[in-house]
Coordinates of C-alpha atoms and ligand atoms in Angstrom, one line a residue:
X1 CA 0.0 0.0 0.0
X2 CA 2.8 2.4 1.0
X3 CA 4.6 1.6 -2.2
X4 CA 1.5 2.1 -4.2
X5 CA 1.1 5.6 -2.7
X6 CA 4.7 6.5 -3.5
X7 CA 4.2 5.1 -7.0
X8 CA 1.1 7.3 -7.5
X9 CA 2.9 10.4 -6.2
X10 CA 5.7 9.6 -8.6
X11 CA 3.3 9.3 -11.6
X12 CA 1.6 12.5 -10.6
X13 CA 4.8 14.4 -10.3
X14 CA 6.0 13.1 -13.7
X15 CA 2.7 14.3 -15.1
X16 CA 3.0 17.8 -13.5
X17 CA 6.6 18.1 -14.6
X18 CA 6.0 17.0 -18.2
X19 CA 2.9 19.0 -18.5
X20 CA 4.8 22.0 -17.2
X21 CA 7.4 21.6 -19.8
X22 CA 5.4 20.4 -22.8
X23 CA 1.8 21.5 -22.3
X24 CA 0.9 25.1 -22.9
X25 CA -1.4 27.3 -21.1
X26 CA -2.4 29.3 -24.2
X27 CA -3.4 26.5 -26.5
X28 CA -6.9 27.9 -26.7
X29 CA -8.3 31.4 -27.5
X30 CA -9.3 31.7 -23.8
X31 CA -5.8 30.8 -22.8
X32 CA -4.4 33.4 -25.3
X33 CA -6.7 36.0 -23.8
X34 CA -5.4 35.4 -20.3
X35 CA -1.9 35.5 -21.7
X36 CA -2.7 38.8 -23.2
X37 CA -4.0 40.1 -19.9
X38 CA -0.8 38.9 -18.2
X39 CA 1.3 40.8 -20.8
X40 CA -0.8 44.0 -20.3
X41 CA -0.3 43.6 -16.5
X42 CA 3.4 43.1 -17.1
X43 CA 3.5 46.2 -19.3
X44 CA 1.8 48.2 -16.5
X45 CA 4.4 47.0 -14.0
X46 CA 7.3 47.9 -16.2
X47 CA 5.7 51.3 -16.9
X48 CA 5.4 51.9 -13.2
X49 CA 9.0 50.8 -12.6
X50 CA 10.1 53.1 -15.4
X51 CA 8.4 56.1 -13.8
X52 CA 9.7 55.2 -10.4
X53 CA 13.3 54.9 -11.7
X54 CA 12.9 58.2 -13.5
X55 CA 12.0 60.0 -10.3
X56 CA 14.9 58.3 -8.5
X57 CA 17.2 59.6 -11.2
X58 CA 15.8 63.1 -10.9
X59 CA 16.1 62.9 -7.1
X60 CA 19.8 61.9 -7.4
X61 CA 20.4 64.5 -10.0
X62 CA 18.9 67.2 -7.8
X63 CA 21.2 66.1 -5.0
X64 CA 24.2 66.3 -7.4
X65 CA 23.1 69.9 -8.4
X66 CA 22.7 71.0 -4.8
X67 CA 26.1 69.5 -3.8
X68 CA 27.7 71.2 -6.8
X69 CA 26.1 74.4 -5.7
X70 CA 27.4 74.0 -2.2
X71 CA 30.9 73.3 -3.5
X72 CA 30.7 76.5 -5.6
X73 CA 29.7 78.5 -2.5
X74 CA 32.4 76.9 -0.5
X75 CA 35.0 77.8 -3.0
X76 CA 33.8 81.4 -2.9
X77 CA 34.1 81.3 0.9
X78 CA 37.6 79.8 0.6
X79 CA 38.7 82.5 -1.8
X80 CA 37.3 85.2 0.6
X81 CA 39.1 83.6 3.5
X82 CA 42.4 83.7 1.5
X83 CA 41.9 87.4 0.6
X84 CA 41.1 88.2 4.2
X85 CA 44.3 86.4 5.4
X86 CA 46.4 88.3 2.8
X87 CA 44.9 91.6 4.1
X88 CA 45.5 90.7 7.7
X89 CA 49.1 89.6 6.9
X90 CA 49.8 93.0 5.3
X91 CA 48.3 94.8 8.4
X92 CA 50.4 92.6 10.7
X93 CA 53.5 93.2 8.7
X94 CA 53.0 97.0 8.8
X95 CA 52.2 96.9 12.5
X96 CA 55.2 94.7 13.2
X97 CA 57.4 97.3 11.4
X98 CA 55.8 99.9 13.6
X99 CA 56.5 98.0 16.8
X100 CA 60.1 97.4 15.7
X101 CA 60.7 101.1 15.3
X102 CA 59.0 101.8 18.6
X103 CA 61.2 99.3 20.3
X104 CA 64.3 100.7 18.6
X105 CA 63.4 104.1 19.9
X106 CA 63.0 102.7 23.4
X107 CA 66.3 100.9 23.3
X108 CA 68.5 103.0 21.2
X109 CA 68.5 106.8 21.8
X110 CA 70.9 107.2 18.9
X111 CA 68.2 105.9 16.5
X112 CA 66.7 108.2 13.9
X113 CA 63.0 108.0 13.7
X114 CA 59.8 109.8 14.7
X115 CA 59.5 108.2 18.1
X116 CA 63.1 109.1 18.9
X117 CA 62.4 112.7 17.9
X118 CA 59.3 112.5 20.0
X119 CA 61.5 111.4 23.0
X120 CA 64.2 113.9 22.4
X121 CA 61.7 116.7 22.3
X122 CA 60.9 116.0 26.0
X123 CA 61.0 119.2 28.0
X124 CA 62.3 117.6 31.2
X125 CA 62.9 114.2 32.7
X126 CA 59.3 113.8 33.9
X127 CA 58.2 114.6 30.3
X128 CA 60.7 112.1 29.0
X129 CA 59.3 109.3 31.3
X130 CA 55.8 110.3 30.3
X131 CA 56.7 110.1 26.6
X132 CA 58.4 106.8 27.2
X133 CA 55.3 105.4 28.8
X134 CA 53.1 106.6 25.9
X135 CA 55.4 104.8 23.4
X136 CA 55.3 101.7 25.5
X137 CA 51.5 101.8 25.6
X138 CA 51.3 102.3 21.8
X139 CA 53.6 99.3 21.4
X140 CA 51.4 97.2 23.7
X141 CA 48.3 98.2 21.8
X142 CA 49.9 97.3 18.5
X143 CA 50.9 93.9 19.9
X144 CA 47.3 93.4 21.0
X145 CA 46.1 94.3 17.5
X146 CA 48.5 91.8 16.1
X147 CA 47.2 89.1 18.5
X148 CA 43.6 89.8 17.3
X149 CA 44.6 89.7 13.6
X150 CA 46.6 86.5 14.2
X151 CA 43.5 85.1 15.8
X152 CA 41.5 86.1 12.8
X153 CA 44.0 84.5 10.5
X154 CA 43.9 81.3 12.4
X155 CA 40.1 81.3 12.3
X156 CA 40.3 81.8 8.5
X157 CA 42.8 79.0 8.1
X158 CA 40.5 76.7 10.2
X159 CA 37.5 77.8 8.0
X160 CA 39.5 77.0 4.9
X161 CA 40.4 73.6 6.3
X162 CA 36.7 72.9 7.3
X163 CA 35.5 74.0 3.9
X164 CA 38.1 71.7 2.2
X165 CA 37.0 68.8 4.3
X166 CA 33.3 69.5 3.4
X167 CA 34.2 69.8 -0.3
X168 CA 35.9 66.4 -0.2
X169 CA 32.8 64.9 1.4
X170 CA 30.6 66.6 -1.2
X171 CA 32.8 65.5 -4.1
X172 CA 32.6 61.9 -2.9
X173 CA 28.9 62.3 -2.5
X174 CA 28.7 63.5 -6.1
X175 CA 30.8 60.5 -7.3
X176 CA 28.4 58.2 -5.5
X177 CA 25.4 59.9 -6.9
X178 CA 26.8 60.0 -10.4
X179 CA 27.4 56.2 -10.2
X180 CA 23.9 55.7 -9.0
X181 CA 22.5 57.9 -11.7
X182 CA 24.4 55.8 -14.2
X183 CA 23.2 52.5 -12.9
X184 CA 19.7 53.9 -12.6
X185 CA 20.0 55.1 -16.1
X186 CA 20.9 51.6 -17.3
X187 CA 18.0 50.2 -15.4
X188 CA 15.7 52.9 -16.9
X189 CA 16.9 52.0 -20.4
X190 CA 16.3 48.3 -19.7
X191 CA 12.7 49.1 -18.5
X192 CA 12.1 51.3 -21.6
X193 CA 13.4 48.4 -23.7
X194 CA 11.3 45.9 -21.9
X195 CA 8.2 48.1 -22.2
X196 CA 8.7 48.5 -25.9
X197 CA 9.3 44.7 -26.3
X198 CA 6.2 43.9 -24.3
X199 CA 4.2 46.3 -26.3
X200 CA 5.1 44.5 -29.5
X201 CA 4.2 41.2 -27.7
X202 CA 0.8 42.7 -26.7
X203 CA 0.2 43.8 -30.3
X204 CA 1.4 40.5 -31.7
X205 CA -0.7 38.4 -29.3
X206 CA -3.8 40.6 -30.0
X207 CA -3.2 40.1 -33.7
X208 CA -3.0 36.4 -33.3
X209 CA -6.2 36.4 -31.2
X210 CA -8.0 38.4 -34.0
X211 CA -6.8 36.0 -36.6
X212 CA -8.1 33.0 -34.6
X213 CA -11.5 34.8 -33.9
X214 CA -11.8 35.4 -37.7
X215 CA -11.1 31.8 -38.3
X216 CA -14.1 31.0 -36.0
X217 CA -12.0 29.2 -33.4
X218 CA -14.0 28.5 -30.2
X219 CA -12.9 30.0 -26.9
X220 CA -12.0 26.7 -25.5
X221 CA -11.2 24.8 -28.6
X222 CA -7.6 23.8 -29.0
X223 CA -5.8 26.1 -31.5
X224 CA -4.2 23.2 -33.3
X225 CA -7.6 21.7 -34.2
X226 CA -8.9 25.1 -35.4
X227 CA -6.1 26.4 -37.6
X228 CA -5.1 24.6 -40.8
X229 CA -1.4 24.3 -40.5
X230 CA 0.6 22.6 -43.2
X231 CA 2.5 19.8 -41.7
X232 CA 6.1 19.0 -42.7
X233 CA 8.5 16.2 -42.5
X234 CA 11.5 18.0 -41.2
X235 CA 13.5 21.3 -41.3
X236 CA 15.7 23.0 -43.9
X237 CA 18.5 25.4 -43.3
X238 CA 17.2 29.0 -42.9
X239 CA 20.0 30.4 -45.1
X240 CA 21.2 29.4 -48.5
X241 CA 24.8 29.6 -47.4
X242 CA 26.7 30.2 -44.2
X243 CA 28.7 28.8 -41.4
X244 CA 28.1 28.4 -37.7
X245 CA 29.9 31.1 -35.7
X246 CA 28.5 30.2 -32.3
X247 CA 27.2 26.9 -31.1
X248 CA 24.0 26.0 -29.2
X249 CA 24.6 25.5 -25.5
X250 CA 26.9 27.0 -22.8
X251 CA 29.5 29.5 -24.1
X252 CA 31.4 32.6 -23.1
X253 CA 29.1 35.5 -24.0
X254 CA 30.7 37.5 -26.9
X255 CA 29.7 40.8 -25.4
X256 CA 29.3 40.5 -21.7
X257 CA 32.2 38.0 -21.4
X258 CA 30.1 36.0 -18.9
X259 CA 31.3 32.4 -18.8
X260 CA 28.7 29.7 -19.3
X261 CA 26.0 31.9 -20.6
X262 CA 23.3 29.9 -22.2
X263 CA 23.0 30.2 -26.0
X264 CA 19.6 28.9 -26.9
X265 CA 20.4 28.9 -30.7
X266 CA 23.1 28.7 -33.3
X267 CA 24.5 31.8 -34.8
X268 CA 25.0 31.7 -38.5
X269 CA 27.5 34.1 -40.1
X270 CA 28.8 34.6 -43.6
X271 CA 25.9 36.5 -45.0
X272 CA 25.7 40.3 -45.4
X273 CA 22.8 42.3 -44.1
X274 CA 19.7 42.0 -46.3
X275 CA 20.3 38.4 -47.2
X276 CA 17.0 36.4 -47.4
X277 CA 16.2 34.3 -44.3
X278 CA 13.8 31.4 -45.1
X279 CA 11.3 29.6 -42.9
X280 CA 12.9 26.3 -41.9
X281 CA 9.7 24.3 -42.5
X282 CA 6.0 24.7 -43.4
X283 CA 4.2 26.5 -40.6
X284 CA 2.3 29.6 -39.5
X285 CA 3.7 32.9 -38.2
X286 CA 2.7 33.1 -34.6
X287 CA 4.6 36.0 -33.3
X288 CA 6.6 39.0 -34.3
X289 CA 8.5 41.1 -31.7
X290 CA 10.7 44.1 -32.2
X291 CA 13.1 44.5 -29.4
X292 CA 14.8 47.9 -29.5
X293 CA 18.0 46.4 -28.2
X294 CA 19.2 42.9 -27.6
X295 CA 17.6 40.5 -30.1
X296 CA 16.3 43.1 -32.5
X297 CA 13.5 42.0 -34.8
X298 CA 12.3 38.5 -34.3
X299 CA 9.9 36.2 -36.1
X300 CA 8.4 33.1 -34.5
X301 CA 6.9 30.3 -36.7
X302 CA 4.9 27.3 -35.4
X303 CA 5.4 24.0 -37.1
X304 CA 3.8 20.5 -37.1
X305 CA 6.7 18.2 -38.0
X306 CA 5.4 14.7 -38.4
X307 CA 2.8 15.2 -35.7
X308 CA 5.1 16.9 -33.3
X309 CA 4.9 20.6 -32.5
X310 CA 7.9 22.9 -32.9
X311 CA 8.6 26.6 -32.8
X312 CA 11.4 28.1 -34.9
X313 CA 12.6 31.7 -34.3
X314 CA 14.8 34.1 -36.3
X315 CA 16.5 36.9 -34.5
X316 CA 18.5 40.1 -35.3
X317 CA 16.5 40.6 -38.6
X318 CA 17.0 43.7 -40.6
X319 CA 13.6 43.4 -42.2
X320 CA 10.5 41.4 -41.4
X321 CA 8.7 40.1 -44.5
X322 CA 5.8 38.2 -43.0
X323 CA 2.8 38.9 -40.8
X324 CA 1.0 37.1 -38.0
X325 CA -1.2 34.2 -39.1
X326 CA 0.6 33.9 -42.4
X327 CA 1.1 30.4 -43.7
X328 CA 4.7 29.8 -44.7
X329 CA 6.6 27.2 -46.6
X330 CA 10.3 26.4 -46.7
X331 CA 10.6 28.9 -49.5
X332 CA 9.0 31.8 -47.7
X333 CA 11.4 34.6 -46.9
X334 CA 10.5 35.5 -43.3
X335 CA 12.9 38.4 -43.2
X336 CA 16.5 39.4 -43.9
X337 CA 19.8 39.1 -42.1
X338 CA 20.6 42.0 -39.7
X339 CA 22.7 42.5 -36.7
X340 CA 25.3 44.7 -38.4
X341 CA 25.7 48.3 -39.2
X342 CA 22.2 48.7 -40.5
X343 CA 20.6 47.6 -37.2
X344 CA 22.3 49.9 -34.8
X345 CA 19.5 49.5 -32.2
X346 CA 20.4 45.8 -31.8
X347 CA 22.9 46.1 -29.0
X348 CA 23.7 42.4 -28.6
X349 CA 25.0 41.6 -32.0
X350 CA 28.7 42.0 -33.0
X351 CA 28.1 41.7 -36.8
X352 CA 25.6 40.5 -39.4
X353 CA 24.3 37.0 -38.4
X354 CA 21.2 35.0 -37.8
X355 CA 20.4 33.7 -34.3
X356 CA 18.3 30.6 -35.2
X357 CA 16.3 28.8 -32.5
X358 CA 14.3 25.6 -32.7
X359 CA 12.2 24.7 -29.7
X360 CA 9.9 21.8 -28.9
X361 CA 6.2 22.9 -28.6
X362 CA 4.5 26.1 -29.6
X363 CA 5.9 29.2 -28.0
X364 CA 5.3 32.8 -28.4
X365 CA 1.7 32.1 -28.1
X366 CA 1.8 29.3 -25.6
X367 CA 4.6 29.7 -23.1
X368 CA 2.5 30.9 -20.1
X369 CA 2.9 34.5 -21.2
X370 CA 6.4 34.4 -19.8
X371 CA 8.7 33.2 -22.4
X372 CA 10.0 36.5 -23.5
X373 CA 11.1 38.2 -20.3
X374 CA 11.6 35.1 -18.3
X375 CA 12.3 32.4 -20.8
X376 CA 14.1 30.0 -18.6
X377 CA 11.6 27.3 -19.6
X378 CA 12.2 28.2 -23.2
X379 CA 15.9 28.2 -23.1
X380 CA 16.6 25.2 -20.8
X381 CA 13.7 22.8 -21.3
X382 CA 12.5 23.5 -24.8
X383 CA 15.1 24.7 -27.1
X384 CA 17.0 22.0 -29.0
X385 CA 20.3 22.1 -30.9
X386 CA 19.6 23.3 -34.5
X387 CA 23.0 22.0 -35.6
X388 CA 21.9 18.5 -34.7
X389 CA 18.5 18.8 -36.3
X390 CA 19.8 20.3 -39.5
X391 CA 23.0 18.2 -39.6
X392 CA 25.1 21.3 -40.0
X393 CA 28.9 21.1 -40.2
X394 CA 31.1 22.5 -37.4
X395 CA 32.2 26.1 -37.0
X396 CA 34.2 27.4 -39.9
X397 CA 32.9 24.9 -42.4
X398 CA 30.5 26.4 -44.9
X399 CA 27.4 25.1 -46.6
X400 CA 26.2 26.4 -49.9
X401 CA 22.7 24.9 -50.2
X402 CA 19.7 24.6 -48.0
Ligands
ZN501 ZN1 23.1 34.1 -31.0

């Protein structure tokens, strides 16, 4: 009995696992509609994040501006303090000179200056003492003045030091803020890009729904039983000539340099931009997305290959030559090679090439609304190696026919 229970759990978990991998949520119109609703919700979330990031950027920028303002004011204060010190130093020098001559007068009666004359002019001894005292007093007052000025100089020096410390703090603050503005800016760009991509997903899914409604598909009818899709027996190469430049599987990412980044496709090089890209088998165009950056223009085609469902996908396209719901054959040009100079928006391509994906099942319309932004399921469980399916030669070896 215990073993029977374990066996049942085992069977159920296999069922859940395989249905999660192979079955699709949106294999009916109703499912597609819920997928569309999910996409719209996702779009709303991304729009919200975009706005939030924008306001964070503005906040950081305002902080930078106010720090820069404070630095400017500090620098003015530092300059003022320097000028003040210069002035005081001049006063002190003058006064010191004065004291020196006073002292000379008091010490050396042979000296020759105004104080000495003042002393020598004394009418009598009492007057001389009196005058002597006066000169002593003046000297003391001058010394006092110097003390005050020196105090002021010290204060100004301290002020300069304090301002310099504050400036250092503000400069570090600005560096931090600028870094944060930069990473926020990257995030903002990502969100904008996501939003644009989701928007094309929404449009694409809506178009596919319209197409199915026009065909008269029932809300809960399975899509495969409603659309007439030309079956096929296998796949052809999507390009008339070419060579693999990057294999399917784990690799070092050509742009990010990340080791073991998953490449869910093969890259085919050796064709200039504008070269015709063909559908790899008979099928129906199920999705068209235009990603403003990584991936560029993409076409998804659904196939029925000897009773098994597949999706093929063509990325980095310069032009898209098909529309949603269009039946295609192996001779249909779905688009043209891009990824080079003529597709400057496509930030994750290092030159003209086709990123060609084959996946088991129908995706784009049937991957739980999540295969674009979070396509772990797509890339790990569902994509297969096109080199194997198409029997393509290894890197560097060319083919010249499809
Ligand atoms: Zn690629």
